[in-house]
Structure formats: C-alpha cells, structure tokens
Short mmCIF file of C-alpha atoms in Angstrom, two decimals:
data_model
loop_
_atom_site.label_atom_id
_atom_site.label_comp_id
_atom_site.label_asym_id
_atom_site.label_seq_id
_atom_site.Cartn_x
_atom_site.Cartn_y
_atom_site.Cartn_z
CA LYS A 1 -44.03 -133.59 99.02
CA VAL A 2 -45.16 -136.42 96.77
CA ARG A 3 -42.76 -138.24 94.45
CA GLY A 4 -44.25 -140.89 92.23
CA THR A 5 -46.94 -142.82 94.05
CA PHE A 6 -45.68 -142.43 97.59
CA ILE A 7 -44.85 -139.67 100.06
CA THR A 8 -41.19 -139.25 101.00
CA GLU A 9 -41.50 -136.20 103.27
CA LEU A 10 -44.22 -134.84 105.53
CA PHE A 11 -44.57 -131.23 106.67
CA VAL A 12 -47.37 -130.17 109.03
CA LYS A 13 -48.10 -126.72 110.41
CA ALA A 14 -50.72 -126.68 113.15
CA LYS A 15 -52.11 -123.65 114.92
CA ALA A 16 -53.55 -123.98 118.40
CA THR A 17 -57.17 -122.92 118.85
CA GLN A 18 -56.36 -121.67 122.34
CA GLY A 19 -54.13 -118.72 121.57
CA SER A 20 -52.07 -117.91 118.52
CA ARG A 21 -49.15 -120.30 118.89
CA SER A 22 -48.29 -122.72 116.12
CA VAL A 23 -45.91 -125.62 115.57
CA ARG A 24 -44.27 -126.98 112.43
CA ILE A 25 -43.40 -130.64 112.16
CA GLU A 26 -41.01 -132.06 109.58
CA PHE A 27 -40.72 -135.80 109.02
CA THR A 28 -38.18 -137.05 106.48
CA PRO A 29 -37.49 -140.64 107.57
CA ASN A 30 -35.03 -141.29 104.74
CA LYS A 31 -32.74 -138.39 105.77
CA LYS A 32 -30.95 -137.59 109.02
CA PRO A 33 -32.01 -137.16 111.80
CA TYR A 34 -34.53 -139.88 110.75
CA TRP A 35 -36.94 -138.79 113.49
CA PRO A 36 -39.61 -136.06 113.24
CA VAL A 37 -38.52 -132.59 114.28
CA VAL A 38 -40.91 -130.08 115.88
CA TYR A 39 -40.23 -126.36 115.49
CA TYR A 40 -42.03 -124.11 117.96
CA GLU A 41 -41.97 -120.59 119.35
CA THR A 42 -39.18 -118.62 117.70
CA GLY A 43 -36.96 -121.20 116.09
CA LYS A 44 -36.73 -123.69 118.94
CA ALA A 45 -36.60 -127.31 117.79
CA ARG A 46 -37.13 -130.69 119.39
CA THR A 47 -36.63 -134.16 117.94
CA LEU A 48 -39.46 -136.59 118.67
CA ARG A 49 -38.53 -140.12 119.70
CA ALA A 50 -40.64 -143.18 120.37
CA ASP A 51 -39.41 -143.56 123.95
CA GLU A 52 -40.28 -139.98 124.97
CA PRO A 53 -43.57 -138.37 126.04
CA PRO A 54 -45.60 -136.43 123.45
CA PHE A 55 -44.74 -132.83 122.64
CA ALA A 56 -47.66 -130.46 123.34
CA VAL A 57 -48.41 -126.79 122.81
CA ASP A 58 -51.89 -125.82 123.98
CA ASP A 59 -54.23 -128.22 122.13
CA VAL A 60 -51.67 -129.41 119.56
CA SER A 61 -49.67 -132.55 120.34
CA ALA A 62 -47.21 -134.71 118.43
CA SER A 63 -45.78 -138.08 119.32
CA VAL A 64 -43.89 -140.98 117.76
CA SER A 65 -44.38 -144.67 118.36
CA GLU A 66 -43.01 -147.79 116.77
CA SER A 67 -45.32 -150.23 115.04
CA SER A 68 -45.40 -153.49 116.97
CA ARG A 69 -45.55 -155.52 113.77
CA SER A 70 -42.81 -153.94 111.70
CA GLY A 71 -40.87 -151.59 113.96
CA GLN A 72 -41.68 -148.69 111.63
CA GLN A 73 -42.00 -145.16 113.00
CA VAL A 74 -45.53 -143.79 113.34
CA LEU A 75 -45.95 -140.03 113.74
CA GLU A 76 -49.23 -138.88 115.29
CA VAL A 77 -50.30 -135.21 115.27
CA ARG A 78 -53.44 -134.19 117.16
CA THR A 79 -55.34 -130.93 117.28
CA ALA A 80 -58.78 -130.09 118.64
CA ALA A 81 -60.32 -131.11 115.30
CA TRP A 82 -57.82 -133.48 113.62
CA LYS A 83 -55.75 -136.60 114.17
CA ILE A 84 -53.13 -137.35 111.52
CA GLU A 85 -50.96 -140.47 111.46
CA ALA A 86 -48.00 -141.08 109.15
CA THR A 87 -46.08 -144.35 109.05
CA ALA A 88 -42.53 -144.42 107.68
CA ARG A 89 -41.66 -147.47 105.64
CA MET A 90 -38.12 -146.45 104.81
#
C-alpha cells in the first residue's frame, strides 16, 4: 500500500516452486505488533524477530535483521528467483 511518496505497509505472497504451498507476509512497522507476521498453511501465524532464525517453507524464506547503522528493521524474503528487502524507517 503506497501513501504519498513512501510505503507504509508491505504485503507479500510467495508460492514455493517445490510443491503448492504458499506463505503470506505482512509488515506494518508503524502498527502493533511492529514485527513482520508470516501466515502459512491454514491460518497459522508466526511473528518474525531479528534474534530468531529465518522462517522457511520449501524454497521460500523470510527473516528480519536490524540495520547496524540505524537499528531499523530489515525484512528479507527469498524465493528461488527473487530476493526482496524492505527497511522500516518508522
């Protein structure tokens, strides 16, 4: 969702190439829970945190780190063909 000249929310749906499973990731750093949430299988959810290992389903993975310079959250989503990074400045 884009508001003005910057993005305030990020929604990603990634489908694994190995099988038919998919994951949905929601990242709204200006609203609780402040951390990205991964939805997988049938409604299960997991909050991603910087101090935890990446979440993975087949060839789709998602992880969070903190920028060493600013302490901002950086969400990274990887698939077999893509790598997407989103940095929260809020």
